[in-house]
Amino acid sequence: MAALTTSQGCGIISDAPNRAVSTRVVSPSESPTDNPSNNKPPTHTFPREIPPIAKVPSSPETEQAPSTEVIPAPSQPTMMETGLASWYGPKFHGKRTASGEVFNQEKFTAAHRTLPWGSRVKVTNLANGKSVDVRINDRGPFGKGRIIDVSRAAARALGMVGRGITTVRVECLSDADISNELVLQDK
């Protein structure tokens, strides 16, 4: 006979192919032979109190950061994807976007499936190197294999109006990039 140990308990597996396998969960406080008619599952399988983790000793070569130091998370996740972009304009101009904003084909906006409303992304046309910064205000694209739909104004800046679709790289902009962009627009 071979013993079987699993995370749910212990059981016995017979080497004989025609014999049934029997498994019974055993609580930590009883042995498998204490009460064979007691088939209740344990009330808990882990200690109620977890002992503290031992402190890792520091060596002269290691510097320990002060325990009060807080390292902020990035304001936006760094994200980059490459794929097909398309553009949309006249048919949707003046209609509400998924965010509730009225679509204006002459603004630098875009539709993305997952990025939060208001996210700023840099879209680069990989065929000609032109790029534009857009704000996500809609959901889409709904065309198969596409990763972003840009407004007509953004498509014009990317040099893709005639073709309709092109391969692009989409990069999230950090708060610092957005602040610099706003300063440049004010001048």
N, CA and C of each residue as an Amber inpcrd file, in Angstrom:
protein
   561
   0.8370000  -1.1850000   0.0000000   0.0000000   0.0000000   0.0000000
   0.8770000   1.2420000   0.0000000   0.3760000   2.2900000  -0.6350000
   1.1130000   3.5520000  -0.6920000   0.2970000   4.6150000   0.0190000
   0.9460000   5.4790000   0.7730000   0.2390000   6.5390000   1.4970000
   0.1130000   7.7620000   0.6020000  -1.0130000   8.4660000   0.6840000
  -1.2730000   9.6760000  -0.0860000  -1.4410000  10.8230000   0.8820000
  -0.7170000  11.9000000   0.6540000  -0.8500000  13.0820000   1.4910000
  -1.2930000  14.2320000   0.6070000  -2.3610000  14.9180000   0.9900000
  -2.8380000  16.0860000   0.2520000  -3.0370000  17.2170000   1.2290000
  -3.3380000  18.3990000   0.6860000  -3.5580000  19.5400000   1.5750000
  -4.8750000  19.4170000   2.3180000  -5.7530000  18.4930000   1.8970000
  -7.0370000  18.3480000   2.5570000  -7.0280000  17.2560000   3.6160000
  -6.0250000  16.4680000   3.6850000  -5.9970000  15.4050000   4.6810000
  -5.1560000  14.2530000   4.1960000  -5.2440000  13.1380000   4.8880000
  -4.4690000  11.9580000   4.5200000  -5.4260000  10.8580000   4.1230000
  -5.0010000  10.0090000   3.2350000  -5.8180000   8.8840000   2.8190000
  -4.9130000   7.7450000   2.4310000  -5.4950000   6.6400000   2.0550000
  -4.7080000   5.4790000   1.6480000  -5.1420000   5.0950000   0.2490000
  -4.1630000   4.8770000  -0.5970000  -4.4380000   4.4260000  -1.9510000
  -3.9550000   2.9950000  -2.0500000  -4.8030000   2.1630000  -2.5630000
  -4.4400000   0.7610000  -2.7440000  -3.7350000   0.6030000  -4.0750000
  -2.7470000  -0.2880000  -4.1100000  -2.0670000  -0.5900000  -5.3620000
  -2.9540000  -1.4270000  -6.2740000  -3.9820000  -2.0650000  -5.7220000
  -4.8600000  -2.9120000  -6.5190000  -5.8220000  -2.0280000  -7.3080000
  -5.9380000  -2.2210000  -8.6300000  -6.7670000  -1.3530000  -9.4550000
  -8.2600000  -1.4810000  -9.2070000  -8.7660000  -2.5970000  -8.6820000
 -10.1980000  -2.7930000  -8.5080000 -10.7030000  -2.4040000  -7.1320000
  -9.8560000  -1.9000000  -6.2710000 -10.2950000  -1.5460000  -4.9270000
 -10.6550000  -0.0720000  -4.8550000 -11.6210000   0.2530000  -4.0390000
 -12.0480000   1.6420000  -3.8690000 -11.0310000   2.4040000  -3.0310000
 -10.9790000   3.7050000  -3.2560000 -10.0850000   4.5760000  -2.4950000
 -10.9180000   5.2680000  -1.4360000 -10.4150000   5.2990000  -0.2180000
 -11.1300000   5.9320000   0.8810000 -10.2820000   7.0690000   1.4420000
 -10.9090000   8.2260000   1.6270000 -10.2100000   9.3780000   2.1980000
 -11.0590000   9.9440000   3.3130000 -10.4440000  10.2940000   4.4190000
 -11.1550000  10.9030000   5.5320000 -10.3210000  12.0650000   6.0280000
 -10.9630000  13.2200000   6.2250000 -10.2780000  14.3940000   6.7490000
 -10.1400000  14.2390000   8.2480000  -8.9580000  14.5040000   8.7560000
  -8.6710000  14.3430000  10.1730000  -8.3440000  15.7020000  10.7540000
  -8.9960000  16.0660000  11.8600000  -8.6880000  17.3540000  12.4860000
  -7.3240000  17.2620000  13.1570000  -6.6620000  18.4100000  13.3640000
  -5.3310000  18.3920000  13.9620000  -5.2930000  17.7790000  15.3600000
  -6.4290000  17.7990000  16.0860000  -6.4180000  17.3210000  17.4680000
  -6.7010000  15.8250000  17.6010000  -7.0810000  15.1430000  16.5240000
  -7.3480000  13.7110000  16.6360000  -6.4580000  12.9280000  15.6890000
  -6.2070000  11.7200000  16.0660000  -5.4190000  10.8640000  15.1820000
  -6.3990000  10.1090000  14.2940000  -5.9650000   9.5690000  13.1660000
  -6.8740000   8.8660000  12.2650000  -7.5770000   7.6850000  12.9130000
  -7.0360000   7.1390000  13.9850000  -7.6400000   5.9510000  14.5990000
  -8.5230000   6.2870000  15.7900000  -8.6220000   7.5650000  16.2300000
  -9.4030000   7.9270000  17.4120000 -10.8670000   7.5090000  17.3010000
 -11.5470000   7.9490000  16.2740000 -12.9650000   7.6620000  16.1440000
 -13.3050000   7.5330000  14.6600000 -13.2670000   6.3270000  14.1310000
 -13.5030000   6.1560000  12.6980000 -14.8960000   6.5720000  12.2480000
 -15.8850000   6.6320000  13.1400000 -17.2260000   7.0300000  12.7290000
 -17.3740000   8.5480000  12.6970000 -16.4000000   9.2800000  13.2110000
 -16.4570000  10.7360000  13.2310000 -15.9360000  11.2640000  11.8970000
 -16.8320000  11.6130000  10.9830000 -16.4250000  12.0940000   9.6620000
 -16.6070000  13.5970000   9.5120000 -16.7190000  14.3300000  10.6230000
 -16.8800000  15.7780000  10.5510000 -15.5740000  16.4140000  10.0840000
 -15.6740000  17.4170000   9.2220000 -14.4530000  18.1130000   8.8220000
 -13.9430000  18.9540000   9.9880000 -12.6780000  19.2850000  10.0050000
 -12.1360000  20.0940000  11.0910000 -12.7540000  21.4860000  11.0730000
 -12.8310000  22.1010000  12.2430000 -13.3800000  23.4550000  12.3240000
 -12.3960000  24.4710000  11.7840000 -11.1320000  24.1710000  11.8290000
 -10.1100000  25.0220000  11.2230000  -8.9100000  24.1520000  10.8850000
  -8.1780000  24.5760000   9.8920000  -7.0160000  23.7910000   9.5010000
  -5.7110000  24.5350000   9.7270000  -5.7950000  25.8030000  10.1070000
  -4.6000000  26.5960000  10.3600000  -4.6380000  27.1020000  11.7940000
  -3.5000000  27.4260000  12.3640000  -3.5120000  27.9880000  13.7150000
  -4.3170000  29.2830000  13.7210000  -5.0330000  29.5220000  14.7970000
  -5.8270000  30.7500000  14.8800000  -4.9390000  31.9790000  14.9660000
  -3.8150000  31.8600000  15.6150000  -2.8710000  32.9670000  15.7010000
  -1.6120000  32.5780000  14.9550000  -1.1870000  33.4600000  14.0930000
   0.0200000  33.1910000  13.3210000   1.1960000  33.8080000  14.0590000
   2.2270000  33.0220000  14.3340000   3.3710000  33.5690000  15.0580000
   4.0770000  34.6300000  14.2210000   4.6700000  35.6400000  14.8760000
   5.3610000  36.6900000  14.1280000   6.5620000  36.1240000  13.3730000
   6.8510000  36.7470000  12.2510000   7.9980000  36.3370000  11.4450000
   9.2610000  36.8640000  12.1140000  10.2610000  36.0210000  12.1730000
  11.5140000  36.4200000  12.8110000  12.1450000  37.5700000  12.0420000
  12.7420000  38.5050000  12.7600000  13.3910000  39.6490000  12.1460000
  14.6690000  39.1760000  11.4510000  14.8670000  39.6510000  10.2390000
  16.0560000  39.2850000   9.4810000  17.2190000  40.1240000  10.0020000
  18.2880000  39.4690000  10.4270000  19.4190000  40.2440000  10.9400000
  20.0620000  41.0510000   9.8230000  20.4900000  42.2700000  10.1700000
  21.1430000  43.0930000   9.1620000  22.6470000  42.9530000   9.3020000
  23.3240000  43.0880000   8.1990000  24.7780000  43.0060000   8.2050000
  25.3370000  44.3970000   7.9150000  26.6290000  44.6120000   8.1310000
  27.2090000  45.9310000   7.8580000  27.0570000  46.3480000   6.3920000
  26.9320000  45.3820000   5.4750000  26.8030000  45.7220000   4.0610000
  25.3780000  46.1150000   3.6780000  24.4120000  45.8520000   4.5550000
  23.0220000  46.1080000   4.2270000  22.5490000  47.3840000   4.8960000
  21.8360000  48.1990000   4.1290000  21.2300000  49.3870000   4.7120000
  19.7530000  49.1070000   4.8860000  19.2270000  49.4980000   6.0210000
  17.8240000  49.2650000   6.2840000  17.0900000  50.5880000   6.1670000
  16.0150000  50.6070000   5.3830000  15.2240000  51.8220000   5.2300000
  14.4810000  52.0900000   6.5250000  14.3010000  53.3680000   6.8860000
  13.5300000  53.6750000   8.0910000  12.1110000  53.1250000   7.9480000
  11.5520000  52.6620000   9.0400000  10.2370000  52.0270000   8.9880000
   9.1290000  53.0230000   8.6780000   9.3750000  54.3250000   8.8530000
   8.3420000  55.3190000   8.5930000   8.3500000  55.7910000   7.1420000
   9.3290000  55.3600000   6.3530000   9.4130000  55.8020000   4.9630000
   8.2730000  55.1920000   4.1540000   7.5640000  56.0410000   3.4150000
   6.4730000  55.5880000   2.5680000   6.8920000  55.7890000   1.1240000
   6.8210000  54.7370000   0.3550000   7.1570000  54.8290000  -1.0600000
   5.8430000  54.8350000  -1.8270000   5.5060000  55.9740000  -2.4600000
   4.2150000  56.0460000  -3.1520000   4.1980000  55.1750000  -4.3990000
   3.0260000  54.6580000  -4.6870000   2.8480000  53.8810000  -5.9120000
   2.8360000  54.8460000  -7.0860000   3.1990000  54.3900000  -8.2640000
   3.1410000  55.2730000  -9.4250000   1.7180000  55.7710000  -9.6240000
   1.5680000  57.0200000 -10.0880000   0.2400000  57.5980000 -10.2430000
  -0.5660000  56.8700000 -11.3110000   0.0980000  56.3590000 -12.3230000
  -0.5650000  55.5570000 -13.3470000   0.3210000  54.3650000 -13.6550000
  -0.2780000  53.2400000 -13.9250000   0.5660000  52.1090000 -14.2810000
   1.2710000  52.3850000 -15.6010000   2.5020000  51.9360000 -15.7100000
   3.2170000  52.0800000 -16.9650000   2.6700000  51.0200000 -17.8980000
   2.2140000  51.4490000 -19.0510000   1.5810000  50.5150000 -19.9640000
   2.0020000  50.8610000 -21.3750000   2.2910000  49.8580000 -22.1500000
   2.5830000  50.0670000 -23.5570000   2.0160000  48.8840000 -24.3210000
   1.3010000  49.1690000 -25.3980000   0.8290000  48.0930000 -26.2600000
   0.9820000  48.5140000 -27.7150000   1.1370000  47.5440000 -28.5640000
   1.2960000  47.7870000 -29.9950000   0.2190000  47.0030000 -30.7230000
  -0.4020000  47.6530000 -31.6980000  -1.4480000  46.9930000 -32.4620000
  -2.0750000  47.9510000 -33.4490000  -3.2380000  47.5870000 -33.9580000
  -3.9180000  48.4040000 -34.9540000  -4.7700000  49.4900000 -34.3150000
  -4.7150000  50.6800000 -34.9310000  -5.5770000  51.7950000 -34.5280000
  -6.4790000  52.1320000 -35.7010000  -7.6780000  52.5820000 -35.3840000
  -8.5890000  53.0940000 -36.4010000  -9.0700000  54.4540000 -35.9050000
  -9.8350000  55.1560000 -36.7390000 -10.3480000  56.4480000 -36.2870000
 -11.8400000  56.5260000 -36.5470000 -12.4930000  57.3910000 -35.7880000
 -13.9220000  57.6060000 -35.9830000 -14.2140000  59.0910000 -35.8940000
 -15.2550000  59.5460000 -36.5990000 -15.5130000  60.9770000 -36.6510000
 -16.9290000  61.3580000 -36.9780000 -17.2160000  61.7140000 -38.2510000
 -18.4860000  62.3370000 -38.6130000 -19.7350000  61.5980000 -38.1290000
 -19.7540000  60.2920000 -38.2290000 -20.9370000  59.5110000 -37.8390000
 -21.2510000  59.6480000 -36.3420000 -20.2150000  59.8860000 -35.5160000
 -20.3960000  59.9380000 -34.0660000 -20.3010000  61.3550000 -33.5010000
 -19.9430000  62.3440000 -34.3490000 -19.7750000  63.7270000 -33.8940000
 -21.0780000  64.2440000 -33.2640000 -20.9550000  64.7830000 -32.0480000
 -22.1130000  65.3290000 -31.3380000 -22.8840000  64.3050000 -30.5200000
 -22.5400000  63.0500000 -30.6210000 -23.2250000  62.0060000 -29.8390000
 -22.4660000  61.7510000 -28.5440000 -23.1470000  61.1820000 -27.5720000
 -22.5280000  60.8950000 -26.2720000 -21.5910000  59.6910000 -26.3720000
 -20.4500000  59.8240000 -25.6930000 -19.5060000  58.7120000 -25.6010000
 -19.9130000  57.8350000 -24.4220000 -19.2310000  56.7420000 -24.2400000
 -19.5210000  55.8470000 -23.1140000 -19.3060000  56.5400000 -21.7730000
 -18.4360000  57.5570000 -21.7390000 -18.1860000  58.2790000 -20.4840000
 -19.2620000  59.3240000 -20.2080000 -20.1460000  59.5610000 -21.1790000
 -21.1910000  60.5620000 -21.0200000 -20.8290000  61.8980000 -21.6580000
 -19.5830000  62.0490000 -22.0440000 -19.1120000  63.2730000 -22.7000000
 -19.6120000  63.3000000 -24.1490000 -19.8870000  64.5030000 -24.6690000
 -20.2880000  64.6290000 -26.0660000 -19.0340000  64.5180000 -26.9330000
 -19.0810000  63.6400000 -27.9430000 -17.9240000  63.4160000 -28.8100000
 -17.7470000  64.5850000 -29.7650000 -16.5170000  65.0790000 -29.8310000
 -16.1440000  66.1310000 -30.7700000 -14.9750000  65.5930000 -31.5840000
 -15.2040000  65.3650000 -32.8710000 -14.1740000  64.7670000 -33.7170000
 -12.9450000  65.6550000 -33.8920000 -13.0360000  66.9320000 -33.5040000
 -11.9040000  67.8490000 -33.6460000 -11.0770000  67.9670000 -32.3650000
 -11.4110000  67.2030000 -31.3480000 -10.6050000  67.1690000 -30.1180000
  -9.7170000  65.9330000 -30.1410000  -8.6410000  65.9790000 -29.3820000
  -7.6900000  64.8630000 -29.3320000  -8.1280000  63.8680000 -28.2610000
  -9.0770000  63.0170000 -28.6490000  -9.6260000  62.0110000 -27.7380000
  -9.5350000  60.6380000 -28.4000000  -9.8280000  59.6100000 -27.5960000
  -9.7520000  58.2400000 -28.1170000 -10.6400000  57.3090000 -27.3110000
 -10.8920000  56.1460000 -27.9000000 -11.6420000  55.0780000 -27.2390000
 -10.6840000  53.9190000 -26.9830000 -10.7430000  53.3830000 -25.7580000
  -9.9240000  52.2270000 -25.3890000 -10.8100000  51.2890000 -24.5860000
 -10.5570000  49.9930000 -24.6780000 -11.4180000  49.0120000 -24.0000000
 -11.3100000  49.0380000 -22.4840000 -10.1130000  49.3150000 -21.9320000
  -9.9340000  49.1310000 -20.4870000  -9.3920000  50.3320000 -19.7240000
  -8.7370000  51.2710000 -20.3720000  -8.1420000  52.3920000 -19.6320000
  -9.2220000  53.2700000 -19.0120000  -8.9780000  53.8000000 -17.8170000
  -9.9750000  54.6490000 -17.1500000 -10.2230000  55.9440000 -17.9220000
 -11.4400000  56.4900000 -17.7740000 -11.7690000  57.7720000 -18.3900000
 -10.7370000  58.8040000 -17.9380000 -10.3520000  59.6800000 -18.8350000
  -9.4170000  60.7440000 -18.4940000  -7.9590000  60.3450000 -18.6040000
  -7.6770000  59.0670000 -18.8020000  -6.2820000  58.6420000 -18.9740000
  -5.7080000  59.3430000 -20.1950000  -4.4510000  59.7410000 -20.0830000
  -3.7640000  60.3760000 -21.2070000  -2.7760000  59.3660000 -21.7760000
  -2.8150000  59.1860000 -23.0870000  -1.9050000  58.2530000 -23.7320000
  -1.2440000  58.9100000 -24.9360000  -0.0440000  58.4580000 -25.2150000
   0.6810000  58.8840000 -26.4110000   0.5050000  57.7850000 -27.4440000
  -0.0020000  58.1470000 -28.6170000  -0.2090000  57.2000000 -29.7070000
   0.8050000  57.5360000 -30.7970000   1.6160000  56.5580000 -31.1850000
   2.6440000  56.7610000 -32.2090000   2.3570000  55.8760000 -33.4110000
   2.2830000  56.5030000 -34.5950000   2.1040000  55.7810000 -35.8470000
   3.4540000  55.1670000 -36.2020000   3.5590000  53.8620000 -36.1770000
   4.8380000  53.1930000 -36.4140000   5.2810000  53.2520000 -37.8770000
   4.3670000  53.5580000 -38.7920000   4.7260000  53.6460000 -40.2100000
   5.4600000  54.9430000 -40.5370000   5.1170000  56.0530000 -39.8220000
   5.7390000  57.3400000 -40.1530000   6.3840000  58.0490000 -38.9600000
   6.2590000  57.4910000 -37.7610000   6.8850000  58.0760000 -36.5750000
   6.1230000  59.2260000 -35.9450000   4.9970000  59.6490000 -36.5340000
   4.2180000  60.7570000 -35.9650000   3.4950000  60.2810000 -34.7100000
   3.4030000  61.1880000 -33.7180000   2.7050000  60.8110000 -32.4850000
   1.8190000  61.9500000 -32.0170000   0.8550000  61.5980000 -31.1910000
  -0.0990000  62.5580000 -30.6460000  -0.5160000  62.0820000 -29.2590000
  -0.7910000  63.0300000 -28.3710000  -1.3000000  62.7120000 -27.0350000
  -2.8100000  62.8750000 -27.0590000  -3.5240000  61.8540000 -26.5730000
  -4.9870000  61.8910000 -26.5500000  -5.4940000  61.5420000 -25.1540000
  -6.7560000  61.9190000 -24.9080000  -7.4130000  61.6100000 -23.6360000
  -8.4840000  60.5590000 -23.8970000  -8.5310000  59.5330000 -23.0520000
  -9.5230000  58.4590000 -23.2120000 -10.8710000  58.9490000 -22.6760000
 -11.8960000  58.9480000 -23.5540000 -13.2360000  59.3640000 -23.1310000
 -14.3300000  58.4380000 -23.6580000 -13.9350000  57.3100000 -24.2520000
 -14.9260000  56.4100000 -24.8360000 -14.4340000  54.9670000 -24.7490000
 -15.3320000  54.0240000 -24.9960000 -14.9860000  52.6050000 -25.0200000
 -14.9430000  52.1280000 -26.4700000 -14.1010000  51.1760000 -26.7150000
 -13.9040000  50.6370000 -28.0470000 -12.4290000  50.3420000 -28.1830000
 -11.9520000  50.0370000 -29.3010000 -12.6590000  49.9260000 -30.5750000
 -13.4100000  48.6010000 -30.6620000 -14.3430000  48.5740000 -31.5810000
 -15.1270000  47.3640000 -31.7470000 -14.7240000  46.5830000 -32.9920000
 -13.8050000  47.1420000 -33.7810000 -13.2630000  46.4240000 -34.9390000
 -12.3090000  45.3390000 -34.4750000 -12.3830000  44.1730000 -35.0870000
 -11.5650000  43.0280000 -34.6820000 -10.0740000  43.3440000 -34.8190000
  -9.3150000  43.0160000 -33.7800000  -7.8660000  43.1650000 -33.8110000
  -7.3520000  44.5670000 -33.5460000  -8.2070000  45.5080000 -33.2310000
  -7.7770000  46.8900000 -33.0050000  -7.6390000  47.1660000 -31.5160000
  -6.6930000  48.0480000 -31.1680000  -6.4540000  48.3380000 -29.7500000
  -6.9250000  49.7220000 -29.3290000  -7.1130000  50.6500000 -30.2910000
  -7.5440000  52.0060000 -29.9500000  -8.2380000  52.6310000 -31.1530000
  -9.2620000  53.4450000 -30.8800000  -9.9190000  54.2830000 -31.8870000
  -9.5930000  55.7170000 -31.5240000  -9.0630000  56.4860000 -32.4600000
  -8.7470000  57.8920000 -32.1890000  -9.7330000  58.7860000 -32.9270000
  -9.8720000  60.0230000 -32.4590000 -10.7460000  60.9890000 -33.1130000
 -10.1590000  61.3830000 -34.4690000 -10.9640000  62.0670000 -35.2830000
 -10.4950000  62.4970000 -36.6050000  -9.2980000  63.4390000 -36.4790000
  -9.3320000  64.3500000 -35.5050000  -8.2160000  65.2850000 -35.3080000
  -6.9300000  64.5280000 -34.9940000  -7.0190000  63.5250000 -34.1310000
  -5.8390000  62.7280000 -33.7830000  -5.3720000  61.9250000 -34.9950000
  -6.3170000  61.3860000 -35.7660000  -5.9660000  60.6170000 -36.9640000
  -5.2480000  61.5040000 -37.9790000  -5.7110000  62.7450000 -38.1160000
  -5.0650000  63.6860000 -39.0290000  -3.6270000  63.9480000 -38.5880000
  -3.4240000  64.1680000 -37.2760000  -2.0780000  64.4220000 -36.7450000
  -1.1740000  63.2000000 -36.9180000  -1.7540000  62.0160000 -36.8800000
  -0.9820000  60.7770000 -37.0460000  -0.7440000  60.4290000 -38.5170000
  -1.4140000  61.1400000 -39.4220000  -1.2630000  60.8560000 -40.8470000
  -1.9200000  59.5620000 -41.2720000  -3.0830000  59.2580000 -40.6830000
  -3.7350000  57.9790000 -40.9870000  -5.1610000  58.1180000 -41.5040000
  -5.6090000  59.3450000 -41.8020000  -6.9940000  59.5280000 -42.2300000
  -7.2750000  58.7580000 -43.5180000  -6.3980000  58.8460000 -44.4950000
  -6.6120000  58.1810000 -45.7870000  -6.6870000  56.6710000 -45.6890000
  -5.7980000  56.0750000 -44.9340000  -5.7620000  54.6060000 -44.8060000
  -6.8740000  54.0860000 -43.9100000  -7.2150000  54.8400000 -42.8830000
  -8.2560000  54.3980000 -41.9540000  -7.7360000  53.6100000 -40.7730000
  -6.7560000  52.7480000 -40.9980000  -6.1300000  52.0050000 -39.9030000
  -4.6210000  52.0250000 -40.0930000  -3.8990000  51.8910000 -39.0000000
  -2.4440000  51.8130000 -39.0470000  -1.9420000  51.1390000 -37.7810000
  -0.7220000  50.6740000 -37.8120000  -0.1170000  50.0600000 -36.6300000
   0.4580000  51.1610000 -35.7480000   0.1180000  51.1090000 -34.4660000
   0.5460000  52.1440000 -33.5180000   1.1070000  51.5270000 -32.2460000
   1.8030000  52.3770000 -31.4910000   2.2170000  52.0390000 -30.1270000
   1.4520000  52.9890000 -29.2160000   0.8430000  52.4560000 -28.1660000
   0.0870000  53.2510000 -27.1930000   0.8340000  53.1950000 -25.8750000
   1.1580000  54.3730000 -25.3200000   1.8850000  54.4580000 -24.0500000
   1.1310000  55.3650000 -23.0900000   0.9620000  54.9220000 -21.8510000
   0.3600000  55.7760000 -20.8260000   1.3300000  56.8950000 -20.4910000
   0.7950000  58.0890000 -20.3010000   1.6170000  59.2200000 -19.8920000
   1.5470000  59.3620000 -18.3850000   2.6610000  59.7280000 -17.7660000
   2.6900000  59.9480000 -16.3180000   2.1350000  61.3310000 -16.0170000
   1.8580000  61.6090000 -14.7490000   1.3880000  62.9310000 -14.3450000
   2.3900000  64.0060000 -14.7380000   3.6920000  63.7180000 -14.6400000
   4.7270000  64.6930000 -14.9910000   4.6510000  65.0170000 -16.4780000
   4.4560000  64.0080000 -17.3230000   4.3340000  64.2430000 -18.7610000
   3.1320000  65.1280000 -19.0570000   2.0180000  64.8760000 -18.3670000
   0.8030000  65.6530000 -18.5880000   1.0190000  67.0930000 -18.1320000
   1.6640000  67.3040000 -16.9780000   1.9340000  68.6550000 -16.4820000
   2.7980000  69.4220000 -17.4720000   3.8450000  68.7960000 -17.9960000
   4.7100000  69.4530000 -18.9810000   3.9230000  69.8110000 -20.2350000
   3.0340000  68.9260000 -20.6440000   2.2290000  69.1700000 -21.8350000
   1.3240000  70.3760000 -21.6200000   0.7010000  70.4800000 -20.4420000
  -0.1900000  71.5990000 -20.1540000   0.5730000  72.9140000 -20.1220000
   1.7810000  72.9110000 -19.5770000   2.6040000  74.1200000 -19.5360000
   2.9340000  74.5570000 -20.9570000   3.2960000  73.6170000 -21.8190000
   3.6280000  73.9400000 -23.2040000   2.4120000  74.4790000 -23.9540000
   1.2160000  73.9650000 -23.6630000   0.0070000  74.4320000 -24.3360000
  -0.3670000  75.8370000 -23.8970000  -0.0220000  76.2240000 -22.6570000
  -0.3590000  77.5500000 -22.1470000   0.4990000  78.6420000 -22.7670000
   1.6720000  78.2920000 -23.2890000   2.5930000  79.3010000 -23.8440000
   2.1730000  79.7500000 -25.2170000
